[in-house]
Structure formats: C-alpha cells, structure tokens
Short mmCIF file of C-alpha atoms in Angstrom, two decimals:
data_model
loop_
_atom_site.label_atom_id
_atom_site.label_comp_id
_atom_site.label_asym_id
_atom_site.label_seq_id
_atom_site.Cartn_x
_atom_site.Cartn_y
_atom_site.Cartn_z
CA MET B 1 -23.86 -2.51 30.27
CA SER B 2 -23.25 0.96 28.57
CA ALA B 3 -24.56 1.66 25.47
CA GLN B 4 -22.75 4.53 23.21
CA VAL B 5 -21.16 4.31 20.38
CA SER B 6 -17.97 5.26 18.96
CA SER B 7 -16.03 4.12 15.55
CA GLY B 8 -13.43 2.36 14.80
CA PRO B 9 -10.58 1.88 12.40
CA ARG B 10 -12.23 -0.50 9.27
CA SER B 11 -9.89 -3.06 9.49
CA GLY B 12 -9.21 -5.59 12.07
CA ALA B 13 -5.83 -7.14 13.60
CA GLY B 14 -2.77 -7.47 11.83
CA GLY B 15 -1.58 -4.13 11.64
CA TRP B 16 1.76 -5.34 11.44
CA GLN B 17 1.65 -7.36 8.62
CA VAL B 18 0.03 -4.82 6.79
CA GLU B 19 2.79 -1.89 8.23
CA GLN B 20 5.14 -4.18 6.76
CA ARG B 21 3.55 -4.51 3.42
CA SER B 22 3.29 -0.87 3.27
CA ARG B 23 7.07 -0.14 4.17
CA SER B 24 8.19 -2.99 1.68
CA VAL B 25 5.96 -0.90 -1.25
CA ARG B 26 6.97 2.90 0.19
CA SER B 27 10.66 1.17 -0.48
CA ALA B 28 10.24 0.24 -3.71
CA GLY B 29 8.39 3.14 -4.88
CA GLN B 30 10.76 5.52 -3.55
CA ALA B 31 13.08 3.53 -5.49
CA ASP B 32 11.40 3.41 -8.54
CA ALA B 33 10.56 7.66 -8.16
CA ARG B 34 14.55 7.88 -8.13
CA SER B 35 15.19 6.12 -11.48
CA VAL B 36 12.52 8.16 -12.90
CA ARG B 37 13.31 11.70 -11.65
CA GLY B 38 17.36 10.74 -13.07
CA ALA B 39 15.71 9.84 -16.27
CA GLY B 40 14.81 12.38 -19.06
CA PRO B 41 12.00 11.72 -21.65
CA ALA B 42 14.95 11.33 -23.85
CA ASP B 43 15.85 8.19 -21.84
CA ALA B 44 12.42 6.70 -22.26
CA PRO B 45 12.99 2.51 -23.67
CA GLY B 46 11.68 3.82 -27.11
CA THR B 47 13.57 7.00 -27.73
CA ARG B 48 16.84 4.47 -26.57
CA ALA B 49 15.79 2.69 -29.33
CA LEU B 50 15.26 5.04 -31.85
CA ALA B 51 19.26 6.50 -30.81
CA LEU B 52 20.65 3.46 -31.01
CA LEU B 53 19.25 3.38 -34.56
CA MET B 54 20.72 6.61 -35.71
CA HIS B 55 23.77 5.60 -34.20
CA ALA B 56 24.34 2.61 -36.47
CA ALA B 57 23.06 4.55 -39.33
CA PHE B 58 25.24 7.57 -38.75
CA PHE B 59 28.55 4.89 -39.03
CA LEU B 60 27.30 3.86 -42.08
CA LEU B 61 26.38 6.69 -43.91
CA LEU B 62 29.72 8.06 -42.99
CA GLY B 63 31.66 4.54 -44.04
CA ALA B 64 29.58 4.72 -47.11
CA SER B 65 30.40 8.65 -47.40
CA LEU B 66 34.56 7.76 -47.44
CA THR B 67 34.59 4.80 -50.02
CA ARG B 68 32.23 6.55 -51.83
CA PHE B 69 34.92 9.65 -52.22
CA LEU B 70 38.21 7.14 -52.22
CA LEU B 71 36.63 5.25 -55.16
CA ARG B 72 35.64 8.42 -56.95
CA HIS B 73 38.63 10.10 -56.17
CA PRO B 74 42.17 7.83 -55.67
CA GLY B 75 44.78 10.09 -55.26
CA GLU B 76 44.09 13.90 -54.51
CA ALA B 77 45.06 15.95 -52.66
CA ARG B 78 42.29 16.49 -50.15
CA THR B 79 41.95 12.87 -48.96
CA PRO B 80 44.23 13.60 -46.31
CA TRP B 81 42.39 15.89 -45.38
CA ILE B 82 38.92 14.09 -46.13
CA ILE B 83 40.44 10.76 -44.13
CA GLY B 84 41.53 12.36 -40.89
CA LEU B 85 38.18 14.49 -40.84
CA SER B 86 36.37 11.69 -40.87
CA VAL B 87 38.40 10.27 -38.34
CA ALA B 88 37.54 12.76 -36.47
CA LEU B 89 34.13 13.03 -36.73
CA ALA B 90 33.34 9.41 -35.69
CA VAL B 91 35.63 10.28 -32.53
CA LEU B 92 33.34 13.25 -31.98
CA TYR B 93 30.30 11.38 -32.43
CA VAL B 94 31.85 8.33 -29.96
CA LEU B 95 31.94 10.86 -27.36
CA GLY B 96 28.54 12.17 -27.34
CA PRO B 97 26.98 9.20 -25.23
CA VAL B 98 28.95 10.06 -22.72
CA LEU B 99 28.24 13.44 -22.29
CA GLY B 100 24.72 12.77 -22.15
CA SER B 101 21.54 14.64 -23.69
CA ARG B 102 21.11 17.45 -21.57
CA PRO B 103 22.29 21.06 -22.69
CA THR B 104 24.83 21.32 -20.51
CA PRO B 105 28.07 23.69 -21.82
CA ARG B 106 29.96 20.85 -22.76
CA SER B 107 27.42 19.28 -25.00
CA LEU B 108 27.37 22.11 -26.34
CA VAL B 109 30.41 22.95 -27.46
CA TRP B 110 30.91 19.08 -28.62
CA LEU B 111 27.84 19.94 -30.48
CA GLY B 112 28.75 22.81 -32.53
CA ALA B 113 32.53 21.16 -33.08
CA LEU B 114 30.70 17.39 -34.57
CA VAL B 115 28.64 20.06 -36.98
CA ALA B 116 31.93 22.34 -37.70
CA VAL B 117 33.81 19.04 -38.89
CA TRP B 118 30.52 17.53 -40.95
CA MET B 119 30.25 21.46 -42.28
CA VAL B 120 34.24 21.01 -43.82
CA LEU B 121 33.66 17.85 -44.91
CA VAL B 122 30.81 18.58 -46.54
CA VAL B 123 32.15 21.44 -48.42
CA LEU B 124 35.52 18.99 -49.65
CA ALA B 125 33.63 15.93 -50.48
CA PRO B 126 29.75 16.61 -51.18
CA SER B 127 28.77 12.60 -50.52
CA PHE B 128 28.87 12.84 -46.96
CA ALA B 129 25.98 15.19 -46.73
CA TRP B 130 23.60 12.37 -45.92
CA CYS B 131 25.16 12.12 -42.74
CA ALA B 132 22.94 14.94 -41.88
CA VAL B 133 20.09 12.51 -40.76
CA PRO B 134 21.39 11.23 -37.63
CA LEU B 135 22.81 14.96 -36.63
CA PHE B 136 19.33 15.57 -36.89
CA TYR B 137 18.40 13.58 -34.32
CA THR B 138 21.10 14.82 -32.10
CA GLY B 139 20.82 17.77 -32.07
CA LEU B 140 17.09 17.88 -31.48
CA ARG B 141 17.82 15.67 -28.24
CA ILE B 142 20.05 17.94 -27.03
CA LEU B 143 18.98 21.84 -28.26
CA PRO B 144 16.03 23.25 -27.01
CA PRO B 145 13.00 23.39 -29.54
CA ARG B 146 13.81 26.30 -31.31
CA ALA B 147 17.54 25.87 -31.61
CA ALA B 148 17.00 22.70 -32.61
CA LEU B 149 14.96 23.57 -35.30
CA ALA B 150 17.37 26.14 -37.09
CA LEU B 151 20.18 23.69 -36.92
CA VAL B 152 17.86 21.49 -38.60
CA ALA B 153 17.32 24.28 -41.48
CA LEU B 154 20.94 25.06 -41.30
CA LEU B 155 22.10 21.45 -41.96
CA THR B 156 18.67 20.87 -44.45
CA LEU B 157 20.46 23.86 -46.44
CA PHE B 158 24.11 22.65 -46.66
CA VAL B 159 22.51 19.22 -47.90
CA VAL B 160 20.41 20.35 -50.55
CA ALA B 161 23.71 22.33 -51.54
CA ALA B 162 25.90 19.56 -51.45
CA GLN B 163 22.91 17.72 -53.53
CA LEU B 164 23.34 19.95 -56.06
CA ARG B 165 26.67 20.49 -55.92
CA LEU B 166 26.77 16.28 -57.63
CA ALA B 167 24.20 16.87 -59.78
CA ASP B 168 24.69 17.35 -63.67
CA GLY B 169 22.04 20.08 -63.54
CA PHE B 170 18.87 21.64 -62.02
CA ASP B 171 16.80 18.81 -60.23
CA PRO B 172 13.88 19.80 -58.29
CA ASN B 173 14.29 16.57 -56.45
CA LEU B 174 17.28 17.53 -55.10
CA VAL B 175 15.81 20.77 -53.74
CA LEU B 176 12.64 19.10 -52.10
CA ALA B 177 14.18 15.56 -51.33
CA PRO B 178 16.38 16.70 -48.32
CA PRO B 179 13.66 18.89 -47.11
CA ALA B 180 11.20 16.42 -46.68
CA VAL B 181 13.37 13.82 -45.35
CA ALA B 182 14.25 16.15 -42.74
CA ALA B 183 10.55 16.79 -41.70
CA VAL B 184 10.23 13.20 -41.34
CA ALA B 185 12.76 12.85 -39.21
CA THR B 186 12.25 15.64 -36.63
CA ALA B 187 8.43 14.35 -36.82
CA VAL B 188 9.36 10.89 -36.24
CA PHE B 189 11.43 12.79 -33.05
CA VAL B 190 8.96 14.54 -32.16
CA HIS B 191 6.46 11.85 -31.85
CA MET B 192 8.80 9.59 -30.04
CA GLN B 193 9.67 12.67 -26.95
CA ARG B 194 5.71 13.22 -26.93
CA GLN B 195 5.26 9.76 -25.99
CA ALA B 196 8.44 10.03 -23.81
CA GLU B 197 7.18 12.29 -21.91
CA ARG B 198 3.36 10.90 -21.62
CA GLN B 199 5.16 7.45 -19.70
CA ALA B 200 6.98 9.32 -17.43
CA GLU B 201 4.31 10.85 -16.72
CA LEU B 202 2.24 7.73 -16.14
CA ILE B 203 4.95 6.60 -14.54
CA ASP B 204 4.39 9.24 -11.92
CA ASP B 205 1.15 9.28 -11.39
CA LEU B 206 1.80 5.65 -10.80
CA LEU B 207 4.76 6.54 -8.24
CA ARG B 208 2.75 8.77 -6.37
CA THR B 209 -0.52 6.21 -6.65
CA ARG B 210 1.42 3.94 -4.65
CA ARG B 211 2.86 6.45 -1.86
CA GLU B 212 -0.57 6.88 -1.02
CA LEU B 213 -1.18 3.78 -1.30
CA ALA B 214 1.22 3.28 1.34
CA ALA B 215 0.53 5.72 3.41
CA THR B 216 -3.11 5.02 3.90
CA GLU B 217 -2.63 1.15 4.15
CA ARG B 218 0.20 2.07 7.44
CA ARG B 219 -2.36 4.48 8.73
CA GLU B 220 -4.90 1.99 8.24
CA GLY B 221 -2.71 -0.60 10.18
CA THR B 222 -1.57 1.67 12.58
CA LEU B 223 -5.50 1.94 14.07
CA ALA B 224 -6.02 -1.62 12.92
CA GLU B 225 -3.61 -2.40 16.26
CA ARG B 226 -4.66 0.29 17.87
CA GLN B 227 -7.95 -1.58 17.75
CA ARG B 228 -6.91 -4.58 18.71
CA LEU B 229 -5.07 -4.00 21.61
CA SER B 230 -7.62 -1.40 23.13
CA MET B 231 -10.55 -4.63 22.86
CA GLU B 232 -8.42 -6.68 24.10
CA ILE B 233 -6.94 -4.71 27.27
CA HIS B 234 -10.77 -3.65 28.08
CA ASP B 235 -12.04 -6.89 27.90
CA THR B 236 -8.83 -8.98 29.58
CA LEU B 237 -7.10 -6.38 31.37
CA ALA B 238 -8.89 -3.56 32.42
CA GLN B 239 -11.77 -6.36 33.60
CA GLY B 240 -8.91 -7.87 35.54
CA LEU B 241 -7.91 -5.20 37.21
CA SER B 242 -11.19 -3.89 38.35
CA SER B 243 -11.81 -7.28 39.31
CA GLN B 244 -9.04 -7.26 41.45
CA GLN B 245 -9.73 -4.01 43.20
CA MET B 246 -13.14 -5.18 44.50
CA LEU B 247 -11.70 -8.35 45.65
CA LEU B 248 -8.45 -5.88 47.74
CA GLN B 249 -11.09 -3.79 48.88
CA ALA B 250 -13.52 -6.74 50.46
CA ALA B 251 -10.02 -8.06 51.81
CA ASP B 252 -9.21 -4.52 53.52
CA ARG B 253 -12.97 -4.47 54.56
CA THR B 254 -12.81 -7.82 56.47
CA TRP B 255 -8.87 -8.31 57.37
CA ASP B 256 -9.14 -7.39 60.70
CA ALA B 257 -12.94 -9.20 61.90
CA ASP B 258 -12.64 -11.78 59.14
CA PRO B 259 -9.44 -13.32 58.13
CA ALA B 260 -9.90 -16.00 56.69
CA THR B 261 -12.26 -14.31 53.89
CA ALA B 262 -9.97 -11.51 53.55
CA ARG B 263 -7.14 -14.25 52.51
CA ARG B 264 -9.95 -15.95 50.63
CA HIS B 265 -10.48 -12.73 48.39
CA VAL B 266 -6.05 -12.35 48.14
CA ARG B 267 -6.00 -15.34 46.37
CA THR B 268 -8.90 -14.97 44.31
CA ALA B 269 -7.31 -11.81 43.37
CA THR B 270 -4.32 -13.33 42.83
CA GLY B 271 -5.29 -15.84 40.50
CA ILE B 272 -6.78 -13.42 38.68
CA ALA B 273 -3.79 -11.67 38.00
CA GLU B 274 -1.81 -14.95 37.23
CA ARG B 275 -4.50 -15.12 34.36
CA ASN B 276 -4.28 -11.53 33.02
CA LEU B 277 -0.80 -11.95 33.18
CA ALA B 278 -0.76 -14.82 30.90
CA GLU B 279 -4.09 -12.87 28.43
CA ALA B 280 -1.37 -10.06 28.13
CA ARG B 281 1.44 -12.35 26.78
CA ARG B 282 -0.93 -13.82 24.37
CA PHE B 283 -2.80 -10.63 22.97
CA VAL B 284 0.50 -8.91 22.72
CA HIS B 285 1.55 -11.63 20.37
CA ASP B 286 -2.08 -11.81 18.62
CA LEU B 287 -3.08 -15.33 20.05
CA ALA B 288 -6.50 -17.11 21.25
CA PRO B 289 -7.32 -16.10 24.17
CA ALA B 290 -6.02 -18.45 27.15
CA ASP B 291 -9.52 -20.21 27.58
CA LEU B 292 -9.09 -21.25 23.55
CA ALA B 293 -5.30 -21.94 23.92
CA GLU B 294 -6.15 -24.89 26.66
CA GLY B 295 -8.14 -26.87 24.21
CA GLY B 296 -12.32 -27.99 24.23
CA GLY B 297 -12.73 -25.26 21.51
CA LEU B 298 -15.61 -22.47 22.31
CA GLU B 299 -18.49 -24.29 24.66
CA ALA B 300 -15.20 -25.12 27.22
CA ALA B 301 -14.11 -22.01 27.23
CA LEU B 302 -17.32 -20.31 28.29
CA ASN B 303 -17.98 -23.29 30.42
CA ALA B 304 -15.09 -21.68 32.07
CA LEU B 305 -16.00 -18.59 31.66
CA ALA B 306 -19.18 -18.60 33.65
CA ALA B 307 -17.30 -20.25 36.00
CA ARG B 308 -14.89 -18.25 36.90
CA GLU B 309 -17.27 -15.41 37.04
CA THR B 310 -19.49 -16.99 39.16
CA ALA B 311 -16.23 -18.09 41.78
CA GLN B 312 -15.03 -14.37 41.45
CA ALA B 313 -18.51 -12.78 42.39
CA GLU B 314 -18.47 -14.66 45.86
CA GLY B 315 -22.57 -15.21 45.79
CA ARG B 316 -23.35 -11.90 43.98
CA LEU B 317 -24.08 -13.19 41.02
CA THR B 318 -24.22 -17.09 39.46
CA VAL B 319 -23.71 -17.41 35.67
CA ARG B 320 -24.67 -20.30 33.87
CA CYS B 321 -23.60 -21.90 30.02
CA HIS B 322 -25.73 -23.47 28.23
CA VAL B 323 -25.03 -24.85 24.66
CA GLU B 324 -27.95 -25.21 22.23
CA GLY B 325 -27.70 -27.29 19.04
CA THR B 326 -24.53 -29.50 17.37
CA PRO B 327 -21.73 -27.78 17.47
CA HIS B 328 -19.15 -26.71 14.10
CA SER B 329 -16.68 -29.16 13.54
CA ALA B 330 -14.68 -26.49 12.17
CA LEU B 331 -15.98 -22.77 13.36
CA PRO B 332 -13.08 -20.57 12.86
CA ASP B 333 -10.60 -19.98 15.40
CA ARG B 334 -11.10 -15.34 14.89
CA VAL B 335 -15.22 -16.14 15.43
CA GLN B 336 -14.30 -17.90 18.55
CA SER B 337 -11.68 -15.52 19.63
CA ALA B 338 -14.20 -13.48 18.96
CA LEU B 339 -17.67 -14.40 20.93
CA LEU B 340 -15.28 -15.68 23.70
CA ARG B 341 -14.29 -11.83 23.94
CA ILE B 342 -17.63 -11.04 23.67
CA ALA B 343 -19.08 -12.66 26.14
CA GLN B 344 -16.01 -11.75 28.87
CA GLY B 345 -16.90 -7.82 28.40
CA ALA B 346 -20.30 -8.76 28.03
CA LEU B 347 -20.43 -10.06 32.13
CA ALA B 348 -17.81 -7.72 32.80
CA ASN B 349 -20.42 -5.07 32.50
CA VAL B 350 -23.22 -7.13 34.42
CA THR B 351 -20.70 -7.42 37.11
CA GLU B 352 -20.21 -3.46 37.16
CA HIS B 353 -22.86 -2.11 35.94
CA ALA B 354 -26.14 -4.65 35.95
CA GLY B 355 -26.75 -4.94 39.69
CA ALA B 356 -28.01 -9.01 38.63
CA THR B 357 -28.05 -11.85 40.34
CA GLU B 358 -28.22 -13.95 37.66
CA ALA B 359 -27.08 -14.40 34.12
CA ALA B 360 -26.91 -16.71 31.50
CA LEU B 361 -24.72 -17.40 28.50
CA THR B 362 -26.41 -19.39 25.06
CA LEU B 363 -24.39 -20.20 22.77
CA THR B 364 -26.90 -21.53 19.44
CA HIS B 365 -25.31 -23.55 16.72
CA LEU B 366 -27.27 -22.77 13.45
CA ASP B 367 -27.04 -24.32 9.81
CA ASP B 368 -26.06 -20.83 8.35
CA ARG B 369 -25.00 -19.05 11.79
CA THR B 370 -23.36 -19.25 15.43
CA VAL B 371 -25.41 -17.10 17.75
CA LEU B 372 -24.24 -16.00 21.24
CA ASP B 373 -27.21 -14.76 24.09
CA ILE B 374 -25.74 -12.77 26.94
CA ALA B 375 -28.77 -12.38 29.26
CA ASP B 376 -29.06 -11.12 32.52
CA ASN B 377 -31.66 -10.09 35.78
CA GLY B 378 -30.14 -6.58 36.20
CA HIS B 379 -30.84 -2.77 36.03
CA GLY B 380 -31.45 -2.88 32.87
CA PHE B 381 -30.97 0.68 30.36
CA THR B 382 -32.67 2.03 27.05
CA PRO B 383 -30.37 1.49 24.45
CA ALA B 384 -32.09 3.82 21.62
CA THR B 385 -30.42 7.24 24.25
CA GLY B 386 -27.77 5.20 25.88
CA THR B 387 -29.18 6.08 29.26
CA GLY B 388 -27.93 3.95 31.89
CA PRO B 389 -28.13 3.08 36.07
CA PRO B 390 -27.46 6.12 38.05
CA GLY B 391 -23.43 6.62 38.09
CA GLY B 392 -22.91 6.31 34.90
CA VAL B 393 -21.47 3.63 32.89
CA ARG B 394 -17.94 3.52 30.61
CA GLY B 395 -18.91 3.84 26.46
CA HIS B 396 -16.15 1.25 25.26
CA GLY B 397 -17.36 -2.02 25.58
CA LEU B 398 -20.11 -2.25 22.68
CA PRO B 399 -18.02 -0.68 20.21
CA ALA B 400 -16.03 -3.16 20.75
CA MET B 401 -18.21 -5.62 20.33
CA ARG B 402 -19.96 -4.06 17.69
CA ALA B 403 -16.01 -4.09 16.12
CA ARG B 404 -15.14 -7.97 16.55
CA LEU B 405 -18.51 -8.65 15.16
CA ARG B 406 -17.78 -5.54 11.87
CA GLN B 407 -14.59 -7.77 10.98
CA LEU B 408 -16.42 -10.85 10.56
CA GLY B 409 -19.18 -9.76 8.80
CA GLY B 410 -21.51 -10.20 12.21
CA THR B 411 -24.31 -8.29 13.83
CA LEU B 412 -24.78 -6.92 17.41
CA THR B 413 -28.55 -6.75 19.01
CA ILE B 414 -29.19 -5.14 22.30
CA GLU B 415 -32.76 -6.06 24.09
CA SER B 416 -32.62 -3.90 27.00
CA ALA B 417 -34.98 -1.80 29.25
CA PRO B 418 -35.02 -0.10 32.90
CA GLY B 419 -35.90 -2.63 35.44
CA GLU B 420 -36.59 -4.99 33.11
CA GLY B 421 -32.38 -7.09 32.05
CA THR B 422 -30.58 -7.03 29.18
CA VAL B 423 -29.92 -9.79 26.25
CA VAL B 424 -26.48 -9.29 24.52
CA THR B 425 -27.38 -11.02 20.84
CA ALA B 426 -24.05 -11.82 18.84
CA THR B 427 -24.40 -13.54 15.67
CA VAL B 428 -21.78 -14.51 13.16
CA PRO B 429 -22.42 -15.80 9.52
CA LEU B 430 -20.90 -19.02 8.45
CA THR B 431 -20.15 -18.71 4.51
CA ASP B 432 -19.37 -21.86 3.70
CA ALA B 433 -22.76 -23.03 5.44
CA PRO B 434 -26.13 -24.50 3.79
CA ALA B 435 -28.72 -22.72 2.24
CA ARG B 436 -31.70 -23.05 4.90
CA PRO B 437 -35.27 -21.00 4.80
CA ALA B 438 -35.07 -17.73 6.01
CA GLY B 439 -36.39 -17.78 10.43
CA PRO B 440 -37.69 -14.80 12.16
CA LEU B 441 -36.31 -11.51 11.73
CA THR B 442 -33.72 -10.65 14.65
CA PRO B 443 -34.53 -6.95 16.16
CA GLN B 444 -31.47 -4.97 14.92
CA ASP B 445 -29.09 -2.73 17.16
CA PRO B 446 -30.71 0.79 17.36
CA ALA B 447 -27.45 2.42 18.59
#
C-alpha cells in the first residue's frame, strides 16, 4: 500500500451547489456595486430626506414672502415684477432635481440663474431674504467646498442687508442671526455629507467582501468537486481498469493453450466493465455507490465487495468479511459511502501492491463510533517513511482515504512493517451516539 500523503481541499462533495451559490452572491454583489457607483454621497437616504425637507421649506418661505409682500404693499407698480420673479424662481427651483446634484456646466448655469433671480427679488422686496436657507443647501450640494462656502457668505450678506432695510433702526441681532443660521445650515449639511461618504465606504467594503467570499466559495467548490471526482475515479474506475488489464493480459497468455480459462477471464473483465460503467454514472451524479444502492446496507455491500474481489483474484487472494457489534439503525448514508469507498481502495492496494494471499474486512459497531479494519498478510511497508515494496507504489490511495474521513471528522490509522502485513483502520465518530467511557487509545497515523 502507498503511504505518501498529499494535501486536499478542505471541503467535500457538493461543489456544484457551492458554485451555484457563489454565482448568485457574485451577481447580487455586482448589481449592488452598479447601484452604488451610480449614486454619490448626496444621494444617500439621509441626505435625500434632508433634500426633501429643504425643498418643502423653500416653497413655504417663497409663498410666505410673496403673501407678506402682497399684504403689505398692495397695488404698487413693482407688484407684477415681484409676482413674475417669484414664479420664475419657483420654476427654476423645480428644474434643479432634473439636472442632478453634480457640478456639470448645466447645473452651474442653473444655480447662477437661480441665485441671480433671488438677488433681484431681495433687492425689490427684502422679505424674500429668508429663502436663502434652502439656497445654502442647494449650493453646498452642487459646488466644490470652497465655492460653496463663498456662495453661502454672499447669500448671508444679502440676507443681513435685507434685514437691516426692513428694520426701523440698527439691531445687532439682525447682523448676527443670519450668519449663525448660515453656519448651522452649513454644519448640518457637511455632517450629513460625511455620514453619507462613510456609509458609501462601508457599502464598498461590504461589496468587496462579498465578491471575495464569492470567489473563495467558487474556488473551494471547484477544488471540492475535483477532489470528489479524483477519489471516485481512483476507488472505482482506476481500480476496475487495472483489474480488467490484468484479466485481459491473462486471457491473452492462455488463449491458445486454455481457451476455456481465457474466455472466463474475458467474461470476468466484461462484468467489471459493466460495474464500472454503473459506478461512473452514479458518481457523476454524486449518488451512493452501486453496492449500497442495491439495498442491504453497509454490511451487505462489504460482503458483496469481499466476494467479488475473491472471485476476480481467481485463487490468488481470499477476502473475508466480518461484522462485530450491533449495527446502527441510522448510520448516515455519507458514512456508509465513505467506508465502502475506503474498503474498495484498500483492497485495490492489497491486490496490486501487497502480494497478499488473504485479506479481511472487519466492520465494528461501537456505541460512539464505527470502525472498519482492512488487514492483509502481504509484504507490508514502513508507514513513517512511506517506503514500500520494490517497483514503487502509487500515492493517491491513502490521501484519498484521509480526505474522506476528514470530511466526517474521522481518522485513518495504519499499522504495518516490512514482511508483517498491513492493517488499515478507518474510524468514524457518531456525533449523536451516547457517551461512553474512554477505551484504549488507537495509534495515530504517522504519515
């Protein structure tokens, strides 16, 4: 038997499902990334709510200012101008959301026209000055920081001048209140913008993490499926093809001298080919081994395997099967499949490399675990160094067994020495089994 060890992927079968899940995660992440890239910090949910509030405040202040002017100055010559400029200011303001919040040439022209109309209104009727608060927000959204602050300062000066025109005399509050309001409005917007930027960064980090997770799951799924297929091919197709090769070579040597024996070899090889075809169809669809699919459970499958290996060896090897303990009524299917595949791989190594005349499969059912021993009286080898019989051995069998058991939380133990045969022990714990006192320690696999 081979004692070489190779590292395999961490996950087991089911790569197709993992890959499908990673594709769906990756598609969702790409869709979210497109939506985030199409929106700036000013389009975040909190900023949008503030924008709606400012829009409502603008029209409320514009309506209140127009109403105040009409009530205070009825029938004046400038009244038609005031009404016309108020309508123009409202129409221009409505066009703002259509142009967007980015500093494009069209939005800059629109903002300049909006501010110019408002300034004319303030010169004609100072009561329109307080419409400047929503205009602060509009300028801060569209302009770069320095230009926005310059616009806020300009609008604030117009508000102060307008309030002083309306007052009967000098009032310090009219000089200090507008800058304070402008400072508060600017601080609120800057805070909201920073919050939106941080939220956008967090979303970017989340999307990047999701993309990395999807890529990792896809790689693990690919490796898992590759590992599953490699183990199945080694334990079924490769071993079957090797047996067919030996039988056909034996048939070729005896074809003229003993036609009956040659035909028997050919028929045996044909039966192996039929069984390999059935196994290939089953493991492509990730189904249970054919021996288990025929019913009877793991014990019946191991007995059938022992009988088949004995028949194929034609007197060179005798394989016996023993079952000890009370069989578990609900041994998981994946445990049964793994133990059967391990038995197939171990017996294939016995046939090809051990030079044994006898082998035994012993399935032991304990309260908290199931143990499968595969023993032979062959050449043996040194597990610690992996040296084997002359001629070299293949190194995939034992790593495949370890990979199967690793998926189930089990262990593989090898006891062998040159000239003393080999015992391979596969132990699978049963997580739902009742606790039992600890027994003697099992020697660990040195490889």
